[in-house]
PDB file of C-alpha atoms in Angstrom:
ATOM      1  CA  UNK A 685      23.736 -11.122 -17.943  1.00 49.00           C
ATOM      2  CA  UNK A 686      21.396 -11.029 -14.936  1.00 65.00           C
ATOM      3  CA  UNK A 687      22.180  -9.565 -11.533  1.00 74.00           C
ATOM      4  CA  UNK A 688      20.425 -10.333  -8.248  1.00 80.00           C
ATOM      5  CA  UNK A 689      19.982  -7.556  -5.682  1.00 82.00           C
ATOM      6  CA  UNK A 690      18.713  -8.115  -2.149  1.00 85.00           C
ATOM      7  CA  UNK A 691      16.096  -5.375  -1.973  1.00 84.00           C
ATOM      8  CA  UNK A 692      13.391  -6.321   0.534  1.00 88.00           C
ATOM      9  CA  UNK A 693      14.349  -7.278   4.074  1.00 90.00           C
ATOM     10  CA  UNK A 694      12.478  -9.921   6.060  1.00 93.00           C
ATOM     11  CA  UNK A 695      10.381  -7.452   8.044  1.00 94.00           C
ATOM     12  CA  UNK A 696       9.465  -5.525   4.881  1.00 92.00           C
ATOM     13  CA  UNK A 697       8.149  -8.696   3.310  1.00 94.00           C
ATOM     14  CA  UNK A 698       6.172  -9.567   6.444  1.00 96.00           C
ATOM     15  CA  UNK A 699       4.798  -6.013   6.615  1.00 95.00           C
ATOM     16  CA  UNK A 700       3.847  -6.054   2.944  1.00 95.00           C
ATOM     17  CA  UNK A 701       1.944  -9.361   3.028  1.00 96.00           C
ATOM     18  CA  UNK A 702       0.302  -8.744   6.418  1.00 96.00           C
ATOM     19  CA  UNK A 703      -0.814  -5.321   5.236  1.00 95.00           C
ATOM     20  CA  UNK A 704      -2.089  -6.770   1.953  1.00 95.00           C
ATOM     21  CA  UNK A 705      -4.184  -9.407   3.742  1.00 97.00           C
ATOM     22  CA  UNK A 706      -5.611  -6.864   6.178  1.00 96.00           C
ATOM     23  CA  UNK A 707      -6.447  -4.338   3.438  1.00 96.00           C
ATOM     24  CA  UNK A 708      -8.131  -6.987   1.283  1.00 97.00           C
ATOM     25  CA  UNK A 709     -10.056  -8.255   4.306  1.00 96.00           C
ATOM     26  CA  UNK A 710     -11.189  -4.732   5.154  1.00 96.00           C
ATOM     27  CA  UNK A 711     -12.263  -4.080   1.570  1.00 96.00           C
ATOM     28  CA  UNK A 712     -14.313  -7.299   1.538  1.00 96.00           C
ATOM     29  CA  UNK A 713     -15.978  -6.612   4.898  1.00 96.00           C
ATOM     30  CA  UNK A 714     -16.260  -2.874   4.264  1.00 94.00           C
ATOM     31  CA  UNK A 715     -18.176  -3.251   1.028  1.00 94.00           C
ATOM     32  CA  UNK A 716     -20.483  -5.722   2.767  1.00 94.00           C
ATOM     33  CA  UNK A 717     -21.127  -3.171   5.531  1.00 91.00           C
ATOM     34  CA  UNK A 718     -21.829  -0.707   2.726  1.00 88.00           C
ATOM     35  CA  UNK A 719     -24.524  -3.095   1.444  1.00 88.00           C
ATOM     36  CA  UNK A 720     -22.826  -4.083  -1.817  1.00 89.00           C
ATOM     37  CA  UNK A 721     -23.359  -7.816  -1.195  1.00 88.00           C
ATOM     38  CA  UNK A 722     -24.068 -10.284   1.605  1.00 92.00           C
ATOM     39  CA  UNK A 723     -21.312 -12.663   2.665  1.00 92.00           C
ATOM     40  CA  UNK A 724     -20.815 -12.746   6.437  1.00 92.00           C
ATOM     41  CA  UNK A 725     -23.840 -10.795   7.576  1.00 93.00           C
ATOM     42  CA  UNK A 726     -23.816  -7.129   8.612  1.00 92.00           C
ATOM     43  CA  UNK A 727     -22.963  -7.600  12.288  1.00 93.00           C
ATOM     44  CA  UNK A 728     -20.112 -10.031  11.689  1.00 95.00           C
ATOM     45  CA  UNK A 729     -18.779  -7.918   8.815  1.00 94.00           C
ATOM     46  CA  UNK A 730     -18.645  -4.878  11.130  1.00 93.00           C
ATOM     47  CA  UNK A 731     -16.825  -6.892  13.800  1.00 95.00           C
ATOM     48  CA  UNK A 732     -14.217  -8.236  11.350  1.00 96.00           C
ATOM     49  CA  UNK A 733     -13.829  -4.820   9.733  1.00 96.00           C
ATOM     50  CA  UNK A 734     -13.174  -3.190  13.106  1.00 95.00           C
ATOM     51  CA  UNK A 735     -10.739  -5.939  14.134  1.00 96.00           C
ATOM     52  CA  UNK A 736      -8.916  -5.522  10.828  1.00 96.00           C
ATOM     53  CA  UNK A 737      -8.685  -1.762  11.333  1.00 95.00           C
ATOM     54  CA  UNK A 738      -7.145  -2.048  14.800  1.00 96.00           C
ATOM     55  CA  UNK A 739      -4.773  -4.768  13.586  1.00 96.00           C
ATOM     56  CA  UNK A 740      -3.638  -2.548  10.721  1.00 94.00           C
ATOM     57  CA  UNK A 741      -3.109   0.384  13.089  1.00 93.00           C
ATOM     58  CA  UNK A 742      -0.907  -1.825  15.299  1.00 95.00           C
ATOM     59  CA  UNK A 743       1.018  -3.057  12.255  1.00 95.00           C
ATOM     60  CA  UNK A 744       1.591   0.492  11.006  1.00 93.00           C
ATOM     61  CA  UNK A 745       2.807   1.690  14.409  1.00 94.00           C
ATOM     62  CA  UNK A 746       5.316  -1.159  14.487  1.00 94.00           C
ATOM     63  CA  UNK A 747       6.307  -0.503  10.850  1.00 94.00           C
ATOM     64  CA  UNK A 748       6.757   3.216  11.539  1.00 93.00           C
ATOM     65  CA  UNK A 749       9.051   2.394  14.460  1.00 95.00           C
ATOM     66  CA  UNK A 750      11.030  -0.023  12.261  1.00 94.00           C
ATOM     67  CA  UNK A 751      11.400   2.484   9.405  1.00 92.00           C
ATOM     68  CA  UNK A 752      12.525   5.271  11.745  1.00 94.00           C
ATOM     69  CA  UNK A 753      15.023   3.183  13.688  1.00 95.00           C
ATOM     70  CA  UNK A 754      16.564   1.479  10.644  1.00 92.00           C
ATOM     71  CA  UNK A 755      16.653   4.520   8.358  1.00 89.00           C
ATOM     72  CA  UNK A 756      14.509   2.731   5.775  1.00 89.00           C
ATOM     73  CA  UNK A 757      12.193   5.760   5.660  1.00 88.00           C
ATOM     74  CA  UNK A 758      14.715   7.372   3.280  1.00 88.00           C
ATOM     75  CA  UNK A 759      13.515   5.106   0.472  1.00 86.00           C
ATOM     76  CA  UNK A 760      10.157   6.913   0.516  1.00 88.00           C
ATOM     77  CA  UNK A 761      11.402  10.497   0.189  1.00 87.00           C
ATOM     78  CA  UNK A 762       9.720  11.817  -2.980  1.00 87.00           C
ATOM     79  CA  UNK A 763      11.863  13.018  -5.860  1.00 85.00           C
ATOM     80  CA  UNK A 764      11.085  14.479  -9.257  1.00 85.00           C
ATOM     81  CA  UNK A 765      14.383  13.279 -10.691  1.00 85.00           C
ATOM     82  CA  UNK A 766      13.576  10.978 -13.641  1.00 85.00           C
ATOM     83  CA  UNK A 767       9.874  11.132 -12.806  1.00 86.00           C
ATOM     84  CA  UNK A 768       8.931  11.979 -16.395  1.00 90.00           C
ATOM     85  CA  UNK A 769      11.193   9.186 -17.650  1.00 89.00           C
ATOM     86  CA  UNK A 770       9.323   6.686 -15.479  1.00 89.00           C
ATOM     87  CA  UNK A 771       5.921   8.087 -16.514  1.00 89.00           C
ATOM     88  CA  UNK A 772       6.924   7.784 -20.175  1.00 90.00           C
ATOM     89  CA  UNK A 773       8.066   4.212 -19.629  1.00 88.00           C
ATOM     90  CA  UNK A 774       4.841   3.118 -17.941  1.00 87.00           C
ATOM     91  CA  UNK A 775       2.753   5.110 -20.426  1.00 86.00           C
ATOM     92  CA  UNK A 776       4.294   3.772 -23.630  1.00 86.00           C
ATOM     93  CA  UNK A 777       7.785   2.291 -23.313  1.00 86.00           C
ATOM     94  CA  UNK A 778       6.638  -0.773 -21.416  1.00 85.00           C
ATOM     95  CA  UNK A 779       4.327  -1.716 -24.300  1.00 85.00           C
ATOM     96  CA  UNK A 780       7.186  -1.396 -26.798  1.00 85.00           C
ATOM     97  CA  UNK A 781       9.486  -3.739 -24.911  1.00 81.00           C
ATOM     98  CA  UNK A 782      11.856  -0.962 -23.857  1.00 84.00           C
ATOM     99  CA  UNK A 783      14.203  -1.764 -20.934  1.00 83.00           C
ATOM    100  CA  UNK A 784      13.198  -0.572 -17.489  1.00 81.00           C
ATOM    101  CA  UNK A 785      14.864   2.823 -16.924  1.00 82.00           C
ATOM    102  CA  UNK A 786      15.326   2.394 -13.176  1.00 83.00           C
ATOM    103  CA  UNK A 787      17.604   0.098 -11.211  1.00 79.00           C
ATOM    104  CA  UNK A 788      16.794  -0.269  -7.515  1.00 80.00           C
ATOM    105  CA  UNK A 789      19.481  -0.495  -4.853  1.00 73.00           C
ATOM    106  CA  UNK A 790      19.117  -1.969  -1.395  1.00 66.00           C
ATOM    107  CA  UNK A 791      21.092   0.825   0.223  1.00 65.00           C
ATOM    108  CA  UNK A 792      19.489   4.059  -0.954  1.00 68.00           C
ATOM    109  CA  UNK A 793      16.721   3.776  -3.534  1.00 80.00           C
ATOM    110  CA  UNK A 794      14.453   0.747  -3.596  1.00 85.00           C
ATOM    111  CA  UNK A 795      11.549   2.601  -5.171  1.00 86.00           C
ATOM    112  CA  UNK A 796      11.515   4.552  -8.417  1.00 88.00           C
ATOM    113  CA  UNK A 797      10.259   8.187  -8.433  1.00 89.00           C
ATOM    114  CA  UNK A 798       6.742   7.214  -9.543  1.00 90.00           C
ATOM    115  CA  UNK A 799       6.449   4.633  -6.774  1.00 90.00           C
ATOM    116  CA  UNK A 800       7.625   7.170  -4.204  1.00 91.00           C
ATOM    117  CA  UNK A 801       5.041   9.696  -5.376  1.00 91.00           C
ATOM    118  CA  UNK A 802       2.319   7.043  -5.258  1.00 92.00           C
ATOM    119  CA  UNK A 803       3.231   6.035  -1.702  1.00 91.00           C
ATOM    120  CA  UNK A 804       3.254   9.713  -0.695  1.00 90.00           C
ATOM    121  CA  UNK A 805      -0.268  10.175  -2.075  1.00 92.00           C
ATOM    122  CA  UNK A 806      -1.392   7.052  -0.233  1.00 92.00           C
ATOM    123  CA  UNK A 807       0.065   8.339   3.034  1.00 89.00           C
ATOM    124  CA  UNK A 808      -0.999  11.982   2.644  1.00 91.00           C
ATOM    125  CA  UNK A 809      -4.402  11.670   0.933  1.00 93.00           C
ATOM    126  CA  UNK A 810      -5.919   8.182   0.902  1.00 93.00           C
ATOM    127  CA  UNK A 811      -4.758   7.244   4.397  1.00 91.00           C
ATOM    128  CA  UNK A 812      -6.215  10.302   6.147  1.00 92.00           C
ATOM    129  CA  UNK A 813      -9.459   9.915   4.172  1.00 93.00           C
ATOM    130  CA  UNK A 814      -9.897   6.328   5.305  1.00 94.00           C
ATOM    131  CA  UNK A 815      -8.594   6.603   8.849  1.00 93.00           C
ATOM    132  CA  UNK A 816     -10.146   9.978   9.681  1.00 93.00           C
ATOM    133  CA  UNK A 817     -13.585   9.021   8.409  1.00 94.00           C
ATOM    134  CA  UNK A 818     -13.245   5.512   9.842  1.00 93.00           C
ATOM    135  CA  UNK A 819     -12.491   6.844  13.320  1.00 93.00           C
ATOM    136  CA  UNK A 820     -15.439   9.232  13.108  1.00 93.00           C
ATOM    137  CA  UNK A 821     -17.640   6.374  11.960  1.00 90.00           C
ATOM    138  CA  UNK A 822     -16.442   4.096  14.767  1.00 90.00           C
ATOM    139  CA  UNK A 823     -16.979   6.721  17.489  1.00 92.00           C
ATOM    140  CA  UNK A 824     -20.216   8.135  16.121  1.00 90.00           C
ATOM    141  CA  UNK A 825     -21.829   7.851  19.564  1.00 88.00           C
ATOM    142  CA  UNK A 826     -19.290  10.315  21.017  1.00 91.00           C
ATOM    143  CA  UNK A 827     -19.758  13.111  18.470  1.00 91.00           C
ATOM    144  CA  UNK A 828     -22.020  15.172  20.699  1.00 89.00           C
ATOM    145  CA  UNK A 829     -19.698  14.871  23.680  1.00 89.00           C
ATOM    146  CA  UNK A 830     -16.791  15.914  21.468  1.00 89.00           C
ATOM    147  CA  UNK A 831     -18.684  18.888  20.053  1.00 88.00           C
ATOM    148  CA  UNK A 832     -18.765  17.502  16.513  1.00 86.00           C
ATOM    149  CA  UNK A 833     -22.372  18.453  15.859  1.00 82.00           C
ATOM    150  CA  UNK A 834     -21.616  19.890  12.437  1.00 83.00           C
ATOM    151  CA  UNK A 835     -20.624  16.549  10.947  1.00 85.00           C
ATOM    152  CA  UNK A 836     -22.958  14.447   8.818  1.00 89.00           C
ATOM    153  CA  UNK A 837     -22.841  10.658   9.147  1.00 90.00           C
ATOM    154  CA  UNK A 838     -23.704  10.329   5.476  1.00 91.00           C
ATOM    155  CA  UNK A 839     -20.885  12.701   4.557  1.00 92.00           C
ATOM    156  CA  UNK A 840     -18.411  10.730   6.679  1.00 92.00           C
ATOM    157  CA  UNK A 841     -19.600   7.474   5.096  1.00 91.00           C
ATOM    158  CA  UNK A 842     -19.186   8.977   1.607  1.00 93.00           C
ATOM    159  CA  UNK A 843     -15.596  10.038   2.332  1.00 94.00           C
ATOM    160  CA  UNK A 844     -14.837   6.604   3.787  1.00 94.00           C
ATOM    161  CA  UNK A 845     -16.279   4.833   0.735  1.00 94.00           C
ATOM    162  CA  UNK A 846     -14.387   7.133  -1.645  1.00 95.00           C
ATOM    163  CA  UNK A 847     -11.172   6.295   0.201  1.00 95.00           C
ATOM    164  CA  UNK A 848     -11.982   2.597  -0.077  1.00 95.00           C
ATOM    165  CA  UNK A 849     -12.439   2.898  -3.852  1.00 96.00           C
ATOM    166  CA  UNK A 850      -9.105   4.719  -4.136  1.00 96.00           C
ATOM    167  CA  UNK A 851      -7.436   1.944  -2.126  1.00 95.00           C
ATOM    168  CA  UNK A 852      -9.093  -0.668  -4.351  1.00 96.00           C
ATOM    169  CA  UNK A 853      -7.822   1.174  -7.445  1.00 96.00           C
ATOM    170  CA  UNK A 854      -4.305   1.157  -5.974  1.00 95.00           C
ATOM    171  CA  UNK A 855      -4.575  -2.564  -5.197  1.00 95.00           C
ATOM    172  CA  UNK A 856      -5.690  -3.426  -8.740  1.00 95.00           C
ATOM    173  CA  UNK A 857      -2.910  -1.276 -10.242  1.00 92.00           C
ATOM    174  CA  UNK A 858      -0.383  -2.784  -7.830  1.00 91.00           C
ATOM    175  CA  UNK A 859      -1.335  -6.335  -8.834  1.00 90.00           C
ATOM    176  CA  UNK A 860      -1.131  -5.385 -12.517  1.00 89.00           C
ATOM    177  CA  UNK A 861       2.323  -3.829 -12.052  1.00 86.00           C
ATOM    178  CA  UNK A 862       3.562  -7.120 -10.564  1.00 85.00           C
ATOM    179  CA  UNK A 863       3.128  -8.695 -14.001  1.00 84.00           C
ATOM    180  CA  UNK A 864       5.286  -6.108 -15.812  1.00 79.00           C
ATOM    181  CA  UNK A 865       8.684  -7.375 -14.658  1.00 69.00           C
ATOM    182  CA  UNK A 866      11.280  -9.271 -16.698  1.00 69.00           C
ATOM    183  CA  UNK A 867       9.116 -12.384 -16.274  1.00 69.00           C
ATOM    184  CA  UNK A 868       5.473 -12.752 -15.275  1.00 65.00           C
ATOM    185  CA  UNK A 869       6.085 -13.425 -11.586  1.00 75.00           C
ATOM    186  CA  UNK A 870       9.601 -12.041 -11.064  1.00 76.00           C
ATOM    187  CA  UNK A 871       8.428  -9.071  -8.996  1.00 81.00           C
ATOM    188  CA  UNK A 872       6.124 -11.249  -6.936  1.00 85.00           C
ATOM    189  CA  UNK A 873       9.066 -13.550  -6.301  1.00 87.00           C
ATOM    190  CA  UNK A 874      11.132 -10.568  -5.131  1.00 85.00           C
ATOM    191  CA  UNK A 875       8.556  -9.776  -2.454  1.00 89.00           C
ATOM    192  CA  UNK A 876       8.651 -13.414  -1.312  1.00 90.00           C
ATOM    193  CA  UNK A 877      12.404 -13.997  -1.302  1.00 91.00           C
ATOM    194  CA  UNK A 878      13.707 -10.416  -1.008  1.00 88.00           C
ATOM    195  CA  UNK A 879      15.907 -10.815  -4.081  1.00 87.00           C
ATOM    196  CA  UNK A 880      15.141  -8.888  -7.258  1.00 82.00           C
ATOM    197  CA  UNK A 881      16.564  -9.970 -10.585  1.00 76.00           C
ATOM    198  CA  UNK A 882      17.941  -7.201 -12.772  1.00 69.00           C
ATOM    199  CA  UNK A 883      18.066  -7.999 -16.471  1.00 60.00           C
ATOM    200  CA  UNK A 884      20.516  -6.235 -18.704  1.00 55.00           C
ATOM    201  CA  UNK A 885      18.992  -4.427 -21.685  1.00 47.00           C
TER     202      UNK A 885
END
């Protein structure tokens, strides 16, 4: 017997897809700025990359306000409870057809322990890498006035590129994880409609 749970609210779905489009756009333009390929041209790629960055900052400020005022931030509090169970499932159980060991709820725990830890690492490590180095890159002309003479532009660019590769790795893993639900597109459907189908073992 299947059960449907309303997990993702309308704003969450908007935030997710808007963020996904902006991140993908920034990866595409960012790697062109890096010189990986030529698509838009360097100048236009820089302009779109900068516009994407400011748009994402605005989106995150709005999302932070929404999470704080609605209490949805509680879904991201990391926990080690059942973390090893989830790691074991994704490491081997999923390939043996074992049932998913975690059931999300709309009221208190939308994300399993491994997801929470991943989002924490994104917020605490990857985010600061990208945004800190990106801001330094963007305001390179003000370094001297700010007394940042000890910084190296190449070093800042290396940190920014490393952060971009980590974000790309997360994106690829995230897309793969979408396909591991009860059916091929069930988790994708949940992020479109808000409803997640829970299948009994």
